[in-house]
PDB file of C-alpha atoms in Angstrom:
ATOM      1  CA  UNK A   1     101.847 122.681 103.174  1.00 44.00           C
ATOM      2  CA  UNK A   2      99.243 124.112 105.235  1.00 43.00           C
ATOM      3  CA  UNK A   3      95.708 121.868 105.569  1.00 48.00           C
ATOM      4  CA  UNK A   4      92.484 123.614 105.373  1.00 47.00           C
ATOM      5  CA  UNK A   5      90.204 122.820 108.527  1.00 53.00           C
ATOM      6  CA  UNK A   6      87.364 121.958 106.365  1.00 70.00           C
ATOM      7  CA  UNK A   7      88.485 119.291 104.316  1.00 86.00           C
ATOM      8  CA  UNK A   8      84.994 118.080 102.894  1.00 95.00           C
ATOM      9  CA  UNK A   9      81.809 119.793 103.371  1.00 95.00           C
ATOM     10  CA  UNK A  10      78.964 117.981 104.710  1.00 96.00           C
ATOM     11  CA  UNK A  11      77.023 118.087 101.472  1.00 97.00           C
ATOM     12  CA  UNK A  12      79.786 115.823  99.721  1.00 97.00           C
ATOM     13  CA  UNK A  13      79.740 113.413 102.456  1.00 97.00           C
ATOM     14  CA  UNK A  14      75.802 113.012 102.413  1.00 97.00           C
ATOM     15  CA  UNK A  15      76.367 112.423  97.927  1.00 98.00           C
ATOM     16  CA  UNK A  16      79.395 109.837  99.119  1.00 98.00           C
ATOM     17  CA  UNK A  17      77.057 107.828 101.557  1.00 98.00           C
ATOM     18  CA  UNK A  18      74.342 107.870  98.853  1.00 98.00           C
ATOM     19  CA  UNK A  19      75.895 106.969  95.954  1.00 98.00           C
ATOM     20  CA  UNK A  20      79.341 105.507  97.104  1.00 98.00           C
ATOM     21  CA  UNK A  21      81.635 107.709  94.635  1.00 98.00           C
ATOM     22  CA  UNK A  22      82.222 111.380  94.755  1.00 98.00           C
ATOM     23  CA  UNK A  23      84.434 113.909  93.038  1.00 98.00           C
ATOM     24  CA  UNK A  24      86.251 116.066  95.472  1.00 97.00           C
ATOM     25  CA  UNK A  25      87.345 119.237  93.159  1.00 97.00           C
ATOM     26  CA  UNK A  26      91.030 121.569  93.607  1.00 94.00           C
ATOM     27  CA  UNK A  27      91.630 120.147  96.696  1.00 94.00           C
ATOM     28  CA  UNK A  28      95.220 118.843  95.642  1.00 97.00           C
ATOM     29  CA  UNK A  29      96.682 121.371  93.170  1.00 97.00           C
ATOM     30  CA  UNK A  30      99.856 122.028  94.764  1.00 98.00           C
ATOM     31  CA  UNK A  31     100.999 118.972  95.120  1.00 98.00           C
ATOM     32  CA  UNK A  32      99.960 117.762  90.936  1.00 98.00           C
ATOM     33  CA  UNK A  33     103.538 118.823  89.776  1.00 98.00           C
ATOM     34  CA  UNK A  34     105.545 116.498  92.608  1.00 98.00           C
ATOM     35  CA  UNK A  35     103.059 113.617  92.006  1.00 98.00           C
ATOM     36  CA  UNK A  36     103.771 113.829  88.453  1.00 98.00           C
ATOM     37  CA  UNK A  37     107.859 113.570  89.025  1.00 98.00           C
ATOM     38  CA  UNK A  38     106.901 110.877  91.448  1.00 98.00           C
ATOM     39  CA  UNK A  39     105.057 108.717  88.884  1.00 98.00           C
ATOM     40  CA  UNK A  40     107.947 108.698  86.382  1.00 98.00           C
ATOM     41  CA  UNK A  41     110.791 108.157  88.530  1.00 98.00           C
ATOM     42  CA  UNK A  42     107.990 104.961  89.695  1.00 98.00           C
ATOM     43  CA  UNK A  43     107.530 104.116  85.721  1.00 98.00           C
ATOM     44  CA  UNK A  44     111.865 104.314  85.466  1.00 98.00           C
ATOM     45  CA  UNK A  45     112.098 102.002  88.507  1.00 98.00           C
ATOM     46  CA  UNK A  46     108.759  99.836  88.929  1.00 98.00           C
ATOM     47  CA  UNK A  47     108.752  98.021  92.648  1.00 97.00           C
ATOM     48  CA  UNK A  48     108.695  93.669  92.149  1.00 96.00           C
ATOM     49  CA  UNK A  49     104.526  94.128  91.808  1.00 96.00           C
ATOM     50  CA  UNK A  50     104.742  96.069  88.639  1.00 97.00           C
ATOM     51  CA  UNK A  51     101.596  95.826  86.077  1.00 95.00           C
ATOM     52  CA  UNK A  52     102.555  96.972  82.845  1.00 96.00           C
ATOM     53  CA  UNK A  53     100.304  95.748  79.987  1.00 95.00           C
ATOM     54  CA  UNK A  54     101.038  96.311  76.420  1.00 94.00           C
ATOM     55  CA  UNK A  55      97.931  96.109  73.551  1.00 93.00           C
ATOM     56  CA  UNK A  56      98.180  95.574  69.682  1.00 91.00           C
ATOM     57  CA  UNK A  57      98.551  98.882  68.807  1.00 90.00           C
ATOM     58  CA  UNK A  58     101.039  99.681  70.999  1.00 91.00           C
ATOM     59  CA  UNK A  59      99.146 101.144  74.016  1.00 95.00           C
ATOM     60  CA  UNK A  60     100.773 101.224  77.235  1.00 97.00           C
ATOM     61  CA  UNK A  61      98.954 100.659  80.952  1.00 97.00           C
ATOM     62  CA  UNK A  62     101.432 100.959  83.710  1.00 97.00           C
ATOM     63  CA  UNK A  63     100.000  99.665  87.242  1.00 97.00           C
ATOM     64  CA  UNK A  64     102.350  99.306  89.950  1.00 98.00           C
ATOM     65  CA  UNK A  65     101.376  99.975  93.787  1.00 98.00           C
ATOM     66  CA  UNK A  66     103.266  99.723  97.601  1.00 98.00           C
ATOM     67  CA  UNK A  67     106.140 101.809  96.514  1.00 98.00           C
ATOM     68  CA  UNK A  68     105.652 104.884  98.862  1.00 98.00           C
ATOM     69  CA  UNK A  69     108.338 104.254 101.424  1.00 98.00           C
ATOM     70  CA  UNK A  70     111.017 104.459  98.907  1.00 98.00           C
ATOM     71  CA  UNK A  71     109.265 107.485  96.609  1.00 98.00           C
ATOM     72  CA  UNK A  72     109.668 110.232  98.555  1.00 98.00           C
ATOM     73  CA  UNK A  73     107.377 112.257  96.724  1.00 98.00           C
ATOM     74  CA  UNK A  74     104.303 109.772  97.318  1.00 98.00           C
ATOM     75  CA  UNK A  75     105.475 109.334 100.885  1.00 98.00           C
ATOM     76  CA  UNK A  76     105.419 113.326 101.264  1.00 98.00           C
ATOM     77  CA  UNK A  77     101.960 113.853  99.938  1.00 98.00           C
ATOM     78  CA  UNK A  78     100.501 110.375 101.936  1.00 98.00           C
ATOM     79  CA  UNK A  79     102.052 112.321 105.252  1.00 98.00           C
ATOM     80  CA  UNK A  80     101.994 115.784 104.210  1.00 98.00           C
ATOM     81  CA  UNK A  81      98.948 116.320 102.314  1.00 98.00           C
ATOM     82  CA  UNK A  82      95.268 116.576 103.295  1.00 97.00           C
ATOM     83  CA  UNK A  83      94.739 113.272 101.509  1.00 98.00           C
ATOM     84  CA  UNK A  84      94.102 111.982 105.352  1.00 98.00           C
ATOM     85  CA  UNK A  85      91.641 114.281 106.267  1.00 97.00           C
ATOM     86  CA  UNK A  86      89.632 114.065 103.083  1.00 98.00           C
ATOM     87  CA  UNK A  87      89.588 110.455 103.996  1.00 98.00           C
ATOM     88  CA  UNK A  88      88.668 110.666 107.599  1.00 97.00           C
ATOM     89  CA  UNK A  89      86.198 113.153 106.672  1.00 97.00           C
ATOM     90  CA  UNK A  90      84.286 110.971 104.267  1.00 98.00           C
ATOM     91  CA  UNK A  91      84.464 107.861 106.402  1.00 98.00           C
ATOM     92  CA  UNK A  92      83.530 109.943 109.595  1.00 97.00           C
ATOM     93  CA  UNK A  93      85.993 107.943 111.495  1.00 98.00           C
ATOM     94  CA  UNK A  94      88.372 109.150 114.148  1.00 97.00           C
ATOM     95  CA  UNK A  95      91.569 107.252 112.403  1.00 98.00           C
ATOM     96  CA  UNK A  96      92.835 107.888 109.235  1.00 98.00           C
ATOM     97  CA  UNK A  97      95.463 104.689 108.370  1.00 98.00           C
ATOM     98  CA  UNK A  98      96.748 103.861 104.841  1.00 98.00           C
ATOM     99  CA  UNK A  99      96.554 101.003 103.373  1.00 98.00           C
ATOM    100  CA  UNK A 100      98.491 101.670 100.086  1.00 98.00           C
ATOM    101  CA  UNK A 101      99.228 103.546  97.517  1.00 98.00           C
ATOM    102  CA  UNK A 102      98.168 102.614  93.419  1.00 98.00           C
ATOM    103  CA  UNK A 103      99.596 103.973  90.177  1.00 98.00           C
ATOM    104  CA  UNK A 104      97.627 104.072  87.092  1.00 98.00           C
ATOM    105  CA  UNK A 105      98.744 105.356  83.680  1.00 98.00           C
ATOM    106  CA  UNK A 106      97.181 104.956  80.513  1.00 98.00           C
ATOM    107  CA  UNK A 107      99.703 106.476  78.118  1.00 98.00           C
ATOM    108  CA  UNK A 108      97.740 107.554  74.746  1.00 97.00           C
ATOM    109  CA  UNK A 109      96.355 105.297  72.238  1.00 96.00           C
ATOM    110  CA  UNK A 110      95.817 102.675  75.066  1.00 96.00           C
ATOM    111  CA  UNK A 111      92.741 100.086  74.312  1.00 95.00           C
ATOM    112  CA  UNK A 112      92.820  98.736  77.303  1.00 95.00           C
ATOM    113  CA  UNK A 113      90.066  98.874  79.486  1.00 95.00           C
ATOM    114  CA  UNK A 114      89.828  98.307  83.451  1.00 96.00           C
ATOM    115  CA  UNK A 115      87.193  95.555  83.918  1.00 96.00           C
ATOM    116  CA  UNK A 116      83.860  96.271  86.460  1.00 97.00           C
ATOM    117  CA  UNK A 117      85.188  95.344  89.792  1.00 97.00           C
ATOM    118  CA  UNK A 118      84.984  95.856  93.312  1.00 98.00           C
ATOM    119  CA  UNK A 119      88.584  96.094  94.957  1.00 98.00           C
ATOM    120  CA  UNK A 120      87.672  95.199  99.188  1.00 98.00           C
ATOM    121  CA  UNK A 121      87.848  91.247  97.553  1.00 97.00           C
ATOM    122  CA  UNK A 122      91.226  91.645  96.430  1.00 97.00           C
ATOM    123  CA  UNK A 123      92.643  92.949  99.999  1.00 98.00           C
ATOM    124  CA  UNK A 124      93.907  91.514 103.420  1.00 98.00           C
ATOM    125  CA  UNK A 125      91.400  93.726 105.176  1.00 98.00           C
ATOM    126  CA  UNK A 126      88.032  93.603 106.292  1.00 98.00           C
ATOM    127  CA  UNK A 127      86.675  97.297 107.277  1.00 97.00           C
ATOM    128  CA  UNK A 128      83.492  99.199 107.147  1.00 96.00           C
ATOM    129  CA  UNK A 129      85.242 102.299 106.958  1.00 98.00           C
ATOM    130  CA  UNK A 130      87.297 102.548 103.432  1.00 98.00           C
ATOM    131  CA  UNK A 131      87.716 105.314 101.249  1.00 97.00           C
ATOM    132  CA  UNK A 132      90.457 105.198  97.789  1.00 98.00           C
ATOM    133  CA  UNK A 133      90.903 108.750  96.241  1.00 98.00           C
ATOM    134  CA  UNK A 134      91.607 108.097  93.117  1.00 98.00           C
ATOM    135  CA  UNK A 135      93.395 111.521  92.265  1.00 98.00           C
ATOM    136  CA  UNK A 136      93.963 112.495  88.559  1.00 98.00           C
ATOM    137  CA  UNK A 137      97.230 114.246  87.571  1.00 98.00           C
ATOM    138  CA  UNK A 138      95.948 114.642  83.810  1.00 98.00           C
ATOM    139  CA  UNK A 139      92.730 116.717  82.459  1.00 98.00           C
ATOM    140  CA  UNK A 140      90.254 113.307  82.017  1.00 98.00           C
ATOM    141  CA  UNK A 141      87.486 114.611  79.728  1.00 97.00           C
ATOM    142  CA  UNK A 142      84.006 112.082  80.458  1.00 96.00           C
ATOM    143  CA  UNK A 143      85.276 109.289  77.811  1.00 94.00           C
ATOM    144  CA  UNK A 144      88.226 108.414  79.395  1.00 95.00           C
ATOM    145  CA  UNK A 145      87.265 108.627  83.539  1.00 97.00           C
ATOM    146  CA  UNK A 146      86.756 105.952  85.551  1.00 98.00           C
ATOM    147  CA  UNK A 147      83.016 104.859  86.204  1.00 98.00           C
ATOM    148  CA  UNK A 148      81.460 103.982  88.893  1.00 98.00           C
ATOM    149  CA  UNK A 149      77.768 102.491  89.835  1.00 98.00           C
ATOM    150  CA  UNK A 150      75.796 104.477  92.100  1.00 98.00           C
ATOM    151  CA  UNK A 151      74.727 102.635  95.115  1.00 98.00           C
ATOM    152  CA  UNK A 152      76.736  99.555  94.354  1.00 98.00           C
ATOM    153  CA  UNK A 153      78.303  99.999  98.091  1.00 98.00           C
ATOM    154  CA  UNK A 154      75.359  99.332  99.365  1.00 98.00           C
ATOM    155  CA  UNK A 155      74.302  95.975  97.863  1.00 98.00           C
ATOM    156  CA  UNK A 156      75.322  94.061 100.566  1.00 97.00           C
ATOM    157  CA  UNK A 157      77.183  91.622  97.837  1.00 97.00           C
ATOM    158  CA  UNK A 158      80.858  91.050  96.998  1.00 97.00           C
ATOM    159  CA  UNK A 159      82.053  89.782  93.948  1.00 97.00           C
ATOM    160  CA  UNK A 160      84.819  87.502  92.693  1.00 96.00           C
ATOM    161  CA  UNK A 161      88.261  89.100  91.689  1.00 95.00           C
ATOM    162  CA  UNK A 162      89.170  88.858  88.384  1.00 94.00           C
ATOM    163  CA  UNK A 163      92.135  88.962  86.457  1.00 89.00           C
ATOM    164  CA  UNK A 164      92.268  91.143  83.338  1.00 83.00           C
ATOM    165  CA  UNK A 165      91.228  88.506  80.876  1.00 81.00           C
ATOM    166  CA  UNK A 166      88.396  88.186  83.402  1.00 85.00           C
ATOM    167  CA  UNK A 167      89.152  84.392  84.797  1.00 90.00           C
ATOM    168  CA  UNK A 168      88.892  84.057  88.605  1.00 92.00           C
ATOM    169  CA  UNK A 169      92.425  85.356  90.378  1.00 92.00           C
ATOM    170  CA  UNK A 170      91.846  82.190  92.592  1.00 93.00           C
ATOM    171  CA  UNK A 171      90.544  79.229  91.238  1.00 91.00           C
ATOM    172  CA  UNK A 172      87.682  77.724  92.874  1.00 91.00           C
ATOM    173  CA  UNK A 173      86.636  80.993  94.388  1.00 93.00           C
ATOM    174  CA  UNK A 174      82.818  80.591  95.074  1.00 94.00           C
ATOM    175  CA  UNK A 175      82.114  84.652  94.877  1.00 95.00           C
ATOM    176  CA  UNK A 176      79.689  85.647  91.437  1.00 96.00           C
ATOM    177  CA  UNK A 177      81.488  86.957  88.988  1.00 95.00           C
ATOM    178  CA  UNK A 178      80.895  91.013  88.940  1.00 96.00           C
ATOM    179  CA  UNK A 179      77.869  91.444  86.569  1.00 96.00           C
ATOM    180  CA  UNK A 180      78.109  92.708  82.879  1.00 95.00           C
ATOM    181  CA  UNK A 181      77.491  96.133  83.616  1.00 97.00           C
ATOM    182  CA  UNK A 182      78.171  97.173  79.909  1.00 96.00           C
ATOM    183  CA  UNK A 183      75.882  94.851  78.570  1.00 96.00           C
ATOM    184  CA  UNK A 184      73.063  96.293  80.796  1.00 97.00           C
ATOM    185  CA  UNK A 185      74.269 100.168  81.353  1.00 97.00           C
ATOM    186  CA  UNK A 186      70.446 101.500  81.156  1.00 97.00           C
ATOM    187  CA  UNK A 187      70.103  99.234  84.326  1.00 98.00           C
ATOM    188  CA  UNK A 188      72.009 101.005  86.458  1.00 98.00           C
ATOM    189  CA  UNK A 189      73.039 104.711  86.938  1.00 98.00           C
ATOM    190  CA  UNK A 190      76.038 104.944  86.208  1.00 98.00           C
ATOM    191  CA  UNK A 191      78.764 108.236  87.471  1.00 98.00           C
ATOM    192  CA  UNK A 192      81.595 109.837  85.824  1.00 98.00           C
ATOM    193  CA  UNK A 193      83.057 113.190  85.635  1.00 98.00           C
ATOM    194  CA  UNK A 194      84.879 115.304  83.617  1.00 98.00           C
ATOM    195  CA  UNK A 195      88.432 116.237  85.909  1.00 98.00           C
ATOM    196  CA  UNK A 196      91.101 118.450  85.992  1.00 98.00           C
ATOM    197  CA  UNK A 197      94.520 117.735  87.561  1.00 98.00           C
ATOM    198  CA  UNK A 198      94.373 117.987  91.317  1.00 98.00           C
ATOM    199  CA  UNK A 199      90.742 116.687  91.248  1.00 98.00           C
ATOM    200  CA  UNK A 200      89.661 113.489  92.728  1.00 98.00           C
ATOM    201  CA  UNK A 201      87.181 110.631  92.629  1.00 98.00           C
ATOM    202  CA  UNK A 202      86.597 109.208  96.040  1.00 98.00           C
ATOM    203  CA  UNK A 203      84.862 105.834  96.530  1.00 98.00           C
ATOM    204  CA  UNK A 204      84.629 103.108  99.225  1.00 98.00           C
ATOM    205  CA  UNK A 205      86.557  99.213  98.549  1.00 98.00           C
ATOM    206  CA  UNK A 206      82.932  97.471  97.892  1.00 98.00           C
ATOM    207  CA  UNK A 207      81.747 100.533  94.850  1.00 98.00           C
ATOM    208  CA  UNK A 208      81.726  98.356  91.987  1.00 98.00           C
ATOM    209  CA  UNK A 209      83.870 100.270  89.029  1.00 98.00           C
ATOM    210  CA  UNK A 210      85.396 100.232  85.734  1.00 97.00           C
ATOM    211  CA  UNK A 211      87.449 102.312  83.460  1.00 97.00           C
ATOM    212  CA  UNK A 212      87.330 103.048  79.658  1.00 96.00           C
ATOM    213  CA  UNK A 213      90.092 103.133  77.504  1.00 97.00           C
ATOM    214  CA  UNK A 214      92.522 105.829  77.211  1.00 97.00           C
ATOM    215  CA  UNK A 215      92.089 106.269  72.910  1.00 95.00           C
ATOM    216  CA  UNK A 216      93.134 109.787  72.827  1.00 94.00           C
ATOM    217  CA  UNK A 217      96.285 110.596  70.572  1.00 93.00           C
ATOM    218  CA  UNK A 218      97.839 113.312  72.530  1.00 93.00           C
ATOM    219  CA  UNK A 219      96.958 112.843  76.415  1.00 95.00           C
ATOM    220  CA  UNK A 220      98.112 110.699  78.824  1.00 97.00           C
ATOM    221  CA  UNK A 221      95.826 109.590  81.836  1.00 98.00           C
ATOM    222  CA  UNK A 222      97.834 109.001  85.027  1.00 98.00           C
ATOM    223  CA  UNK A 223      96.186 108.631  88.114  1.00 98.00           C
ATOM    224  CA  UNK A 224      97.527 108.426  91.497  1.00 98.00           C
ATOM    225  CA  UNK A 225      95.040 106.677  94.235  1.00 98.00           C
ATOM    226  CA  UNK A 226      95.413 106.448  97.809  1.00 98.00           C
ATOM    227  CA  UNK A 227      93.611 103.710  99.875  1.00 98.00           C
ATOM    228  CA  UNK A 228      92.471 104.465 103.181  1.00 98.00           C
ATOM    229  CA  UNK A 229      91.084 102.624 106.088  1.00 98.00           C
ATOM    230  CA  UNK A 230      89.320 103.833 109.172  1.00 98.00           C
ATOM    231  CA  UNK A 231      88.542 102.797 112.843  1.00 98.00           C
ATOM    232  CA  UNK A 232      88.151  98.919 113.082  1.00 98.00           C
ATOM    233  CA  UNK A 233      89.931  97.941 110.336  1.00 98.00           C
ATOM    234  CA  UNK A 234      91.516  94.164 110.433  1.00 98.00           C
ATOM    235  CA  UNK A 235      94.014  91.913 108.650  1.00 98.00           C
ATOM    236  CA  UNK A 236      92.111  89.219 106.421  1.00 98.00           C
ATOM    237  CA  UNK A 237      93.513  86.028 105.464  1.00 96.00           C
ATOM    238  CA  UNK A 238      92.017  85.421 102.236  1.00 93.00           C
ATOM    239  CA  UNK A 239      92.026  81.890 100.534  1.00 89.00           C
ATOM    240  CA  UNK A 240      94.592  81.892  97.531  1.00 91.00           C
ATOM    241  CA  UNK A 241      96.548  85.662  96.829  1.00 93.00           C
ATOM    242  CA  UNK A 242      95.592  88.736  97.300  1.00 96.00           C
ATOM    243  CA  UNK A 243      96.393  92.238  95.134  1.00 96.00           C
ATOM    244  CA  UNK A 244      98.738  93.738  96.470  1.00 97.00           C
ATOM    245  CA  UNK A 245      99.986  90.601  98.198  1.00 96.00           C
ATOM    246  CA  UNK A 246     101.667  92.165 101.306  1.00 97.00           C
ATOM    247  CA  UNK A 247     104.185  88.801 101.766  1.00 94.00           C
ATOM    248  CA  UNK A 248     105.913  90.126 104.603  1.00 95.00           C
ATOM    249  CA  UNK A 249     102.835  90.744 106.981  1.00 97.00           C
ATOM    250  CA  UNK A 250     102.206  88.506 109.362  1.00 95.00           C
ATOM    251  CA  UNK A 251      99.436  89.322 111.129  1.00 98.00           C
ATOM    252  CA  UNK A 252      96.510  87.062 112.396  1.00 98.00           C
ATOM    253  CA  UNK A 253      93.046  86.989 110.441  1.00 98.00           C
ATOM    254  CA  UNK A 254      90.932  89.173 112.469  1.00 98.00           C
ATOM    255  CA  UNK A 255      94.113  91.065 114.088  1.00 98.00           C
ATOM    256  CA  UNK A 256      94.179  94.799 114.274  1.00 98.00           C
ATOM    257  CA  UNK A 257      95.288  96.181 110.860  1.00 98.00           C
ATOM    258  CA  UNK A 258      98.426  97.672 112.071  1.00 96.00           C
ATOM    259  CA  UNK A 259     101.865  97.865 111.254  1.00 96.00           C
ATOM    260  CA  UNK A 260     104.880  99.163 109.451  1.00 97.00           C
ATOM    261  CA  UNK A 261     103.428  98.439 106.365  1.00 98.00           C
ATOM    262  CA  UNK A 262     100.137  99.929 107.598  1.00 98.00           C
ATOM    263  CA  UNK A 263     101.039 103.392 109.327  1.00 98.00           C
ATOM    264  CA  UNK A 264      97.999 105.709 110.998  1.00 98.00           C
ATOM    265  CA  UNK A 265      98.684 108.500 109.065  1.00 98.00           C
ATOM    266  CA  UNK A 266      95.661 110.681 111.522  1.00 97.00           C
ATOM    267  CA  UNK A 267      93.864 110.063 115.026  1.00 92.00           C
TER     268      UNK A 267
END
């Protein structure tokens, strides 16, 4: 498929560098229907990292991530796609390299909700330059889209990771834990938008953000987001594990973030 040469306008990347989150609207049509197939042959056969959370009521959030080499429709739309460029674009770097790919679906009637977080504390890399696109392959009305506080980027503060039930994934870790944004949502300003399928949220590993429920009856939300890393990335050892846990990398903390696992995808 052919990539426009103007993948983000310069407007979009000024909002991004202010407020850390932007949608990026229509840019992925084409490629909603193959993303969809891709998802449910991923939900059929889950990689060894699968998420899949069940609630009372019988809601359903899937979560399963580093599964693109053997999906060929994720690995055609990471390599094929302007996913790259949008990414390059917004980090104004010369490299585009990924980093992985994440599935998200909340099937309907799901009460689960996707704590406040920040996700650069969870990863083996340490990088100015990130960008996920968090691309939605349902219509996500306002209730049900991911949120995301403005400016949080910018803070100069990272924040423990958490596990669902919000205990520390690593015992002992000496990061705060990520403040109660709910409790206090006239404190900050909060973004969201209403999406259709091909539309996509971009925002940088240190935005700190959350997701609501999916409670409708009759929609699903699936989400497919891309992680991207620019010029200067590097492998971080982190004390305790990391999400996704990458076991086969061996690189050296502070080493070039490079690699099979890691392919440049542009520059």
């Amino acid at each position: 498929m052919n990539r426009p040469s103007t993948p983000v306008e310069e407007p979009t990347i000024a909002a991004f560098e202010r407020d850390g989150a932007v949608p990026v609207r229509g840019r992925f049509d084409a490629w909603v229907d193959s993303l969809r197939r891709g998802v449910e042959r991923n939900i059929a056969h889950p990689g060894p990292d699968v998420r899949d959370y069940r609630d009372e009521g019988g809601g359903r959030f899937f979560g399963d991530y580093c599964n693109w080499s053997r999906i060929p429709e994720y690995r055609e739309f990471l390599f094929e796609s302007q996913a790259a460029d949008v990414a390059r674009a917004l980090m104004r770097s010369r490299t585009a390299r990924l980093f992985h790919e994440h599935v998200l679906v909340k099937e309907t009637g799901t009460g689960i909700p996707t704590p406040w977080h920040q996700d650069l504390p969870y990863y083996c890399v340490d990088t100015e330059l990130s960008r996920s696109l968090w691309l939605v392959l349902d219509p996500v009305p306002l209730e049900t889209c991911a949120q995301f506080v403005a400016g949080s980027h910018r803070w100069g503060k990272l924040y423990r990771p958490e596990r669902f039930n919000r205990t520390p994934l690593n015992a002992g870790d000496p990061l705060d834990a990520p403040p109660d944004i709910d409790a206090h949502r006239d404190d900050y300003d909060i973004l969201r938008w209403a999406l259709e399928p091909g539309d996509v949220v971009a925002f940088t590993f240190r935005t700190l953000h959350g997701a609501p429920p999916n409670r409708s009856p009759h929609r699903r939300r699936r989400a497919f987001s891309s992680r991207w890393v620019g010029d200067g990335a590097t492998f971080a050892v982190r004390e305790g594990v990391t999400s996704p846990p990458f076991r086969e990398v061996r690189l050296a903390h502070g080493a070039p973030l490079d690699g099979p696992e890691f392919p440049l995808v542009r520059g």
